[in-house]
Amino acid sequence: MFPSRRFSAIVSIAAANATLWSCASRTTANPSSLGSGARESTLAQQEVVLARTLILMGRQVASPEERGWLARVDASLGTTEDARAVNLERRMRSMLAADFTPEERLLVLAQGEVHLAYELISANRFSEAREAARFVLSKENVSAQIQRWALSAWMIAHALALPSPPDDFNALQRLHCDELCPLPGWRLVSEEDGGSLSRVGYNDRLLTNLQFELAGKKRPRWLSALVESPPQAATQTPAESEPNVHTNNHSVAVAELSRLLQKRRWTEAARVGDAFLERRLSKLAPRTKADGPTAVATCDGVRILTLHAKANAARFGQRREAFLSFQESFVGELERTPCTPAEVGLEDDDFRVFVIDSHLWLARLLWEKGRLIEAGAWAERAANAAREAGDWSLFLESAQVLVGRVAYEARTPQDALALLEKLTTQYQGPEGEDFTVWAALRKGLLAFLAKDFVASERAFDSLLALETEGATRSQAWYWKGRAQAAQGLAAAAVVSFQKSGQEDPLSYYDVLSGQLVSTVSGLASTPEATPFEEPWRDVQERWIRMRVGKPFALFRPELWFGDDAPGAGSPAASQTNAASPLSSGAGDALADDALRRRRRTFENAVSSSLLLATALRAGLGVETFEKFTTHLRDSGSVFSRLLRSEALWAKQSYSTFYGSGHSHFPSAVRIAWLLHALGDYRSAIPFVALFKNELLQENEDLAFLYFIFYPKPYVAQFTEAARTCSVDADLLYAVARQESLFQPGVVSPAGAIGLMQLMPATARRVLRTTGRPYQEVTADDLRDPSLNTLAGACYLRDLIARYEGNLPHAVAAYNAGEDAVDTWLARRDKLSDATYFTEWIPYQETRDYVQKVLRNYANMKWIYGPR
């Protein structure tokens, strides 16, 4: 039942109140993202009509008396607006391919009431706003995020209407609790996120400045004073205060430096260490135990930690020459003046890792400079120390430097194999640990390079016997196939290639295997094959229209569970039964009422998100899915923000209720679709990866998941950039997917920006070749998708030309830089095979990057192929 006061509010609002209707423009998309003022006005009107549609849907759960109130609302709005609202409701029904159930009507109505509450606040109708929000908070079976937004609206209206501010935060919370604690909404929010009802939660989630801005208001100063955390300066402990660089105590100085280094504050630690050394504090710890020619040097912890800080500051500042210089000084000081752990402020185990890691980094840096003999000596020393300490993780890192870098360049394949055999006999770690798997893989690759293909095949067989993880098994099957093909065993090689693709569908080795056999290997294979039986554009067109079966018919459980699904054939029953976890066969696991309620809340969040997305699509009336996503991605409206918070909460909660797999696949598919529609590719792509193997099913209703897993957003920008710089657009998409997951505003720790992750200096350099005035490109400029994709395309074009069309080399240079790749090619004459080059890229990050970009590229071609 609707409270009569609420309907009075609706009538008064709906009666052509121009002030209220015009305030919708403050909750629509950001004007800068919409262009002209006319466009902004149009979207504002559409959102108003959408709000009216949501209220109209509420008519279906009203009593006869309340329908009379609504009839008068219709009359006050006029027949034109009413007809438009009825038409939008009809469109929503068509999109959902079913009538609304009572539960769905309540969810849609609750969304409308939240929007209405913000509009009422904007019009200074605080009492009516609280009534609209309270209506939502009083309802069971409304999603947690809708309830949180309703709670925010109620609290904002309450704060703005208070005649005098409360004395403190506890008094404010008591005022809220006196009226709201008994309501289901308050209880649900406290169950799902109890922290939101704390002082921090009020400040960061419920009563944020953004929430007030959405209502067209500013947060009152008195409220900010109550909810913001008090200053902590008065409660600082000595360990949290500024370092005392004037101390005359050597142990205190070491402790200060250790504290800064543990927090990875390298530059500050270097500055503080220099200040200590300038005061000659190291003299407080004598440098020798005796005078004369028999003097023995003793540890200077301050000097060692200061050099360590300077080395790391240079490392993270991308200053490799300085890094090597400080690292040599640091390790030299460690060797010249042996220290105990206490003398450098470390525990025994931490000190051991500290020393071994310092030797390993010196080995890596010496290898970079081509000083291979020295690099090998330090890496072998690190391996011996790790073996003696039983630290097999550090032993593996040392072996990787010894074999994968030094021996690979300085020795023959046979000598490198002999070294690897020696390291394998020294290894004493648990069976199946990383080292054993790594050693088997490297043995197979080195034997392949030595043209001992029988030994190579045998090594990959041992790897398959050790490893159960699909990605590594796919790699082993691929290289086993290569070894078999080199022996002339063509039929056996084809079988191995096919197994490679089946072990890890859509992977790098699936792609390589499929290309070699020219047939489908698992999934991704050749550009001539596609995942669809008809042109991909036709498939995409159906699902993006959100019509019957694509994808909103996922509400129908018979699509997933067959004719035996609970409630199959009855839309209402399927909504309330099959989609509910209560009917998913969980049995006794759901006996607990609290868990039942939480799972029901989760399902409500998914359903209400889909309903709101449908309502927004109907209200906006945009023709293409790209435009719809652009609006949701750029809009600052209450509706779009509510939809985003619902979808993200559902994604985060999915693993809580159903694990990391696909045990409740319909909900997983809905969440993936919503995240994609919102333009949140950073969330959508990893989420689909949880159940990507389901794409193997012969089910056309799963086809749209390929578009989510490998999306093509910002079509106009990528297309224009590819055309201008003569680069394949699919390659640009492949790089952007790996670099940024299509986030235009993302910034890396090194300062690379945007979709294609470019440094401003690189962008300025490559954009000069376009003949356009880009000499002053700034970091903010690179957040623009048009400029960023153009710079990325031109950079890729230059790299491809530099490496004569060799994509693995060009892509590696995009990640690690041209200087690094040039060095590898100059020192490694064994790398004529592009795939083999990729396997021996010395930086694991770059090796993984190249494989994933090339995988992305092939899969883009496969999904969006010529058919």
mmCIF file of C-alpha atoms in Angstrom, residues 533-759:
data_model
loop_
_atom_site.group_PDB
_atom_site.id
_atom_site.type_symbol
_atom_site.label_atom_id
_atom_site.label_comp_id
_atom_site.label_asym_id
_atom_site.label_seq_id
_atom_site.Cartn_x
_atom_site.Cartn_y
_atom_site.Cartn_z
ATOM 1 C CA GLU A 533 27.296 -19.850 -37.840
ATOM 2 C CA GLU A 534 26.272 -16.553 -39.426
ATOM 3 C CA PRO A 535 27.878 -13.115 -39.877
ATOM 4 C CA TRP A 536 28.978 -11.720 -36.534
ATOM 5 C CA ARG A 537 27.277 -8.385 -37.198
ATOM 6 C CA ASP A 538 23.900 -10.140 -37.375
ATOM 7 C CA VAL A 539 24.582 -11.905 -34.094
ATOM 8 C CA GLN A 540 25.693 -8.686 -32.413
ATOM 9 C CA GLU A 541 22.744 -6.728 -33.779
ATOM 10 C CA ARG A 542 20.284 -9.134 -32.168
ATOM 11 C CA TRP A 543 21.736 -9.141 -28.705
ATOM 12 C CA ILE A 544 22.442 -5.415 -28.487
ATOM 13 C CA ARG A 545 18.811 -4.637 -29.313
ATOM 14 C CA MET A 546 17.835 -6.313 -26.030
ATOM 15 C CA ARG A 547 14.916 -8.104 -27.584
ATOM 16 C CA VAL A 548 13.514 -11.587 -27.139
ATOM 17 C CA GLY A 549 16.233 -14.052 -26.273
ATOM 18 C CA LYS A 550 19.147 -11.609 -26.679
ATOM 19 C CA PRO A 551 19.989 -11.499 -23.793
ATOM 20 C CA PHE A 552 17.026 -10.719 -21.554
ATOM 21 C CA ALA A 553 15.359 -14.029 -22.248
ATOM 22 C CA LEU A 554 18.062 -15.281 -19.900
ATOM 23 C CA PHE A 555 15.323 -14.721 -17.368
ATOM 24 C CA ARG A 556 13.825 -17.910 -18.818
ATOM 25 C CA PRO A 557 15.398 -20.858 -16.967
ATOM 26 C CA GLU A 558 14.553 -23.344 -19.726
ATOM 27 C CA LEU A 559 17.350 -21.757 -21.766
ATOM 28 C CA TRP A 560 19.819 -23.023 -19.196
ATOM 29 C CA PHE A 561 18.262 -25.981 -17.419
ATOM 30 C CA GLY A 562 15.978 -27.517 -20.065
ATOM 31 C CA ASP A 563 12.305 -28.383 -19.773
ATOM 32 C CA ASP A 564 12.813 -29.772 -16.273
ATOM 33 C CA ALA A 565 13.584 -26.312 -14.906
ATOM 34 C CA PRO A 566 11.359 -25.245 -12.021
ATOM 35 C CA GLY A 567 8.593 -23.039 -13.345
ATOM 36 C CA ALA A 568 9.560 -23.506 -16.998
ATOM 37 C CA GLY A 569 6.941 -22.093 -19.312
ATOM 38 C CA SER A 570 5.590 -19.629 -16.792
ATOM 39 C CA PRO A 571 7.331 -16.245 -16.895
ATOM 40 C CA ALA A 572 6.203 -15.286 -13.437
ATOM 41 C CA ALA A 573 7.181 -18.609 -11.936
ATOM 42 C CA SER A 574 10.519 -18.595 -13.670
ATOM 43 C CA GLN A 575 11.255 -15.174 -12.257
ATOM 44 C CA THR A 576 10.487 -16.041 -8.692
ATOM 45 C CA ASN A 577 11.620 -19.672 -8.600
ATOM 46 C CA ALA A 578 14.229 -20.790 -11.124
ATOM 47 C CA ALA A 579 16.310 -17.638 -10.951
ATOM 48 C CA SER A 580 16.325 -17.844 -7.181
ATOM 49 C CA PRO A 581 19.109 -19.653 -5.331
ATOM 50 C CA LEU A 582 16.405 -21.278 -3.261
ATOM 51 C CA SER A 583 15.677 -23.595 -6.177
ATOM 52 C CA SER A 584 19.257 -24.203 -7.334
ATOM 53 C CA GLY A 585 19.668 -27.506 -5.546
ATOM 54 C CA ALA A 586 21.697 -26.108 -2.681
ATOM 55 C CA GLY A 587 19.398 -27.881 -0.168
ATOM 56 C CA ASP A 588 20.547 -27.850 3.403
ATOM 57 C CA ALA A 589 23.295 -25.344 2.634
ATOM 58 C CA LEU A 590 20.607 -22.663 2.521
ATOM 59 C CA ALA A 591 18.898 -23.575 5.740
ATOM 60 C CA ASP A 592 20.181 -20.492 7.464
ATOM 61 C CA ASP A 593 17.611 -17.683 7.120
ATOM 62 C CA ALA A 594 20.241 -14.954 7.007
ATOM 63 C CA LEU A 595 21.967 -16.603 4.062
ATOM 64 C CA ARG A 596 18.612 -17.055 2.353
ATOM 65 C CA ARG A 597 17.888 -13.361 2.723
ATOM 66 C CA ARG A 598 21.322 -12.371 1.476
ATOM 67 C CA ARG A 599 21.069 -14.579 -1.593
ATOM 68 C CA ARG A 600 17.611 -13.242 -2.307
ATOM 69 C CA THR A 601 19.046 -9.731 -2.012
ATOM 70 C CA PHE A 602 21.754 -10.670 -4.482
ATOM 71 C CA GLU A 603 19.213 -11.969 -7.006
ATOM 72 C CA ASN A 604 17.143 -8.821 -6.506
ATOM 73 C CA ALA A 605 20.199 -6.687 -7.273
ATOM 74 C CA VAL A 606 20.741 -8.516 -10.559
ATOM 75 C CA SER A 607 17.072 -8.313 -11.531
ATOM 76 C CA SER A 608 16.662 -4.678 -10.596
ATOM 77 C CA SER A 609 19.828 -3.796 -12.524
ATOM 78 C CA LEU A 610 18.466 -5.429 -15.669
ATOM 79 C CA LEU A 611 15.128 -3.709 -15.239
ATOM 80 C CA LEU A 612 16.752 -0.328 -14.745
ATOM 81 C CA ALA A 613 19.023 -0.863 -17.760
ATOM 82 C CA THR A 614 15.959 -1.707 -19.837
ATOM 83 C CA ALA A 615 14.103 1.344 -18.565
ATOM 84 C CA LEU A 616 17.047 3.592 -19.367
ATOM 85 C CA ARG A 617 17.365 2.139 -22.855
ATOM 86 C CA ALA A 618 13.656 2.632 -23.436
ATOM 87 C CA GLY A 619 13.714 6.154 -22.050
ATOM 88 C CA LEU A 620 16.774 7.297 -23.970
ATOM 89 C CA GLY A 621 15.596 5.855 -27.250
ATOM 90 C CA VAL A 622 19.163 5.603 -28.604
ATOM 91 C CA GLU A 623 19.566 3.629 -31.798
ATOM 92 C CA THR A 624 22.835 1.784 -31.181
ATOM 93 C CA PHE A 625 24.327 -0.072 -28.275
ATOM 94 C CA GLU A 626 27.492 2.029 -28.583
ATOM 95 C CA LYS A 627 25.481 5.197 -27.924
ATOM 96 C CA PHE A 628 23.683 3.538 -25.033
ATOM 97 C CA THR A 629 26.971 2.485 -23.436
ATOM 98 C CA THR A 630 28.480 5.919 -24.055
ATOM 99 C CA HIS A 631 25.602 7.533 -22.177
ATOM 100 C CA LEU A 632 25.857 5.138 -19.236
ATOM 101 C CA ARG A 633 29.638 5.494 -19.121
ATOM 102 C CA ASP A 634 29.648 9.294 -19.213
ATOM 103 C CA SER A 635 26.390 10.127 -17.464
ATOM 104 C CA GLY A 636 26.356 11.529 -13.961
ATOM 105 C CA SER A 637 22.639 10.936 -13.405
ATOM 106 C CA VAL A 638 21.155 9.269 -10.345
ATOM 107 C CA PHE A 639 19.817 6.446 -12.518
ATOM 108 C CA SER A 640 23.122 5.615 -14.203
ATOM 109 C CA ARG A 641 25.058 5.866 -10.932
ATOM 110 C CA LEU A 642 22.511 3.645 -9.214
ATOM 111 C CA LEU A 643 22.797 1.112 -12.029
ATOM 112 C CA ARG A 644 26.592 1.139 -11.777
ATOM 113 C CA SER A 645 26.603 0.584 -8.023
ATOM 114 C CA GLU A 646 24.053 -2.242 -8.381
ATOM 115 C CA ALA A 647 26.078 -4.030 -11.063
ATOM 116 C CA LEU A 648 29.395 -3.694 -9.233
ATOM 117 C CA TRP A 649 27.890 -4.904 -5.978
ATOM 118 C CA ALA A 650 26.392 -7.904 -7.795
ATOM 119 C CA LYS A 651 29.778 -8.741 -9.348
ATOM 120 C CA GLN A 652 31.564 -8.518 -6.019
ATOM 121 C CA SER A 653 28.891 -10.606 -4.317
ATOM 122 C CA TYR A 654 28.719 -13.350 -6.953
ATOM 123 C CA SER A 655 31.776 -15.201 -5.660
ATOM 124 C CA THR A 656 30.412 -14.962 -2.108
ATOM 125 C CA PHE A 657 27.314 -16.911 -3.038
ATOM 126 C CA TYR A 658 28.380 -19.081 -5.954
ATOM 127 C CA GLY A 659 32.166 -19.356 -5.870
ATOM 128 C CA SER A 660 34.517 -18.444 -8.684
ATOM 129 C CA GLY A 661 32.958 -20.724 -11.308
ATOM 130 C CA HIS A 662 29.606 -20.850 -13.024
ATOM 131 C CA SER A 663 27.420 -22.704 -10.519
ATOM 132 C CA HIS A 664 24.690 -20.133 -11.060
ATOM 133 C CA PHE A 665 25.385 -19.298 -14.662
ATOM 134 C CA PRO A 666 22.261 -17.210 -15.474
ATOM 135 C CA SER A 667 23.179 -14.640 -12.824
ATOM 136 C CA ALA A 668 26.799 -14.592 -13.992
ATOM 137 C CA VAL A 669 25.766 -13.905 -17.588
ATOM 138 C CA ARG A 670 23.430 -11.099 -16.547
ATOM 139 C CA ILE A 671 26.135 -9.444 -14.460
ATOM 140 C CA ALA A 672 28.639 -9.674 -17.310
ATOM 141 C CA TRP A 673 26.150 -8.072 -19.690
ATOM 142 C CA LEU A 674 25.429 -5.227 -17.277
ATOM 143 C CA LEU A 675 29.084 -4.435 -16.673
ATOM 144 C CA HIS A 676 29.683 -4.383 -20.415
ATOM 145 C CA ALA A 677 26.671 -2.129 -21.015
ATOM 146 C CA LEU A 678 28.051 0.286 -18.425
ATOM 147 C CA GLY A 679 31.358 0.458 -20.273
ATOM 148 C CA ASP A 680 33.105 -1.054 -17.249
ATOM 149 C CA TYR A 681 35.369 -3.350 -19.265
ATOM 150 C CA ARG A 682 37.871 -3.489 -16.422
ATOM 151 C CA SER A 683 35.258 -5.443 -14.439
ATOM 152 C CA ALA A 684 33.446 -7.241 -17.266
ATOM 153 C CA ILE A 685 36.426 -8.909 -18.967
ATOM 154 C CA PRO A 686 37.947 -10.554 -15.847
ATOM 155 C CA PHE A 687 34.467 -11.576 -14.732
ATOM 156 C CA VAL A 688 33.770 -13.411 -18.012
ATOM 157 C CA ALA A 689 37.208 -15.051 -17.670
ATOM 158 C CA LEU A 690 35.850 -16.902 -14.620
ATOM 159 C CA PHE A 691 33.571 -18.951 -16.836
ATOM 160 C CA LYS A 692 35.000 -18.507 -20.333
ATOM 161 C CA ASN A 693 35.226 -22.267 -20.834
ATOM 162 C CA GLU A 694 31.430 -22.280 -20.975
ATOM 163 C CA LEU A 695 31.845 -20.673 -24.390
ATOM 164 C CA LEU A 696 32.648 -24.157 -25.653
ATOM 165 C CA GLN A 697 28.967 -25.020 -25.364
ATOM 166 C CA GLU A 698 27.052 -25.298 -28.586
ATOM 167 C CA ASN A 699 24.516 -22.669 -27.533
ATOM 168 C CA GLU A 700 23.845 -19.632 -29.681
ATOM 169 C CA ASP A 701 22.552 -17.739 -26.648
ATOM 170 C CA LEU A 702 26.121 -17.680 -25.317
ATOM 171 C CA ALA A 703 27.540 -16.063 -28.436
ATOM 172 C CA PHE A 704 27.288 -12.521 -27.097
ATOM 173 C CA LEU A 705 29.807 -13.390 -24.356
ATOM 174 C CA TYR A 706 32.521 -13.226 -27.000
ATOM 175 C CA PHE A 707 31.680 -9.558 -27.556
ATOM 176 C CA ILE A 708 31.995 -8.953 -23.808
ATOM 177 C CA PHE A 709 35.277 -10.854 -23.453
ATOM 178 C CA TYR A 710 36.811 -9.105 -26.481
ATOM 179 C CA PRO A 711 34.903 -5.822 -26.792
ATOM 180 C CA LYS A 712 35.380 -3.101 -29.388
ATOM 181 C CA PRO A 713 34.498 0.173 -27.668
ATOM 182 C CA TYR A 714 35.340 3.690 -28.890
ATOM 183 C CA VAL A 715 34.743 2.500 -32.452
ATOM 184 C CA ALA A 716 35.072 5.923 -34.098
ATOM 185 C CA GLN A 717 38.348 6.713 -32.306
ATOM 186 C CA PHE A 718 40.043 3.382 -33.002
ATOM 187 C CA THR A 719 38.879 3.338 -36.611
ATOM 188 C CA GLU A 720 40.166 6.854 -37.318
ATOM 189 C CA ALA A 721 43.491 6.204 -35.584
ATOM 190 C CA ALA A 722 44.018 2.983 -37.549
ATOM 191 C CA ARG A 723 43.193 4.733 -40.831
ATOM 192 C CA THR A 724 45.447 7.716 -40.162
ATOM 193 C CA CYS A 725 48.479 5.648 -39.156
ATOM 194 C CA SER A 726 47.872 2.668 -41.466
ATOM 195 C CA VAL A 727 47.693 0.096 -38.666
ATOM 196 C CA ASP A 728 45.226 -2.762 -38.286
ATOM 197 C CA ALA A 729 42.479 -1.602 -35.911
ATOM 198 C CA ASP A 730 42.299 -5.093 -34.391
ATOM 199 C CA LEU A 731 45.944 -4.778 -33.350
ATOM 200 C CA LEU A 732 45.151 -1.474 -31.633
ATOM 201 C CA TYR A 733 42.273 -3.116 -29.783
ATOM 202 C CA ALA A 734 44.545 -6.023 -28.821
ATOM 203 C CA VAL A 735 47.105 -3.644 -27.282
ATOM 204 C CA ALA A 736 44.514 -1.465 -25.540
ATOM 205 C CA ARG A 737 42.800 -4.501 -24.007
ATOM 206 C CA GLN A 738 46.092 -5.535 -22.453
ATOM 207 C CA GLU A 739 47.348 -2.078 -21.558
ATOM 208 C CA SER A 740 44.298 -0.493 -19.964
ATOM 209 C CA LEU A 741 41.231 -2.744 -20.273
ATOM 210 C CA PHE A 742 39.835 0.226 -22.219
ATOM 211 C CA GLN A 743 40.005 2.736 -19.358
ATOM 212 C CA PRO A 744 40.735 6.178 -20.851
ATOM 213 C CA GLY A 745 41.725 7.743 -17.539
ATOM 214 C CA VAL A 746 44.014 5.065 -16.119
ATOM 215 C CA VAL A 747 47.593 6.025 -15.223
ATOM 216 C CA SER A 748 50.374 3.479 -14.605
ATOM 217 C CA PRO A 749 52.907 3.798 -11.738
ATOM 218 C CA ALA A 750 55.477 4.871 -14.337
ATOM 219 C CA GLY A 751 53.198 7.627 -15.646
ATOM 220 C CA ALA A 752 51.829 6.002 -18.837
ATOM 221 C CA ILE A 753 48.322 7.296 -19.563
ATOM 222 C CA GLY A 754 45.081 6.256 -21.166
ATOM 223 C CA LEU A 755 43.755 3.561 -23.472
ATOM 224 C CA MET A 756 47.110 2.833 -25.124
ATOM 225 C CA GLN A 757 49.228 3.658 -22.015
ATOM 226 C CA LEU A 758 51.572 6.260 -23.452
ATOM 227 C CA MET A 759 54.099 8.583 -21.868
#
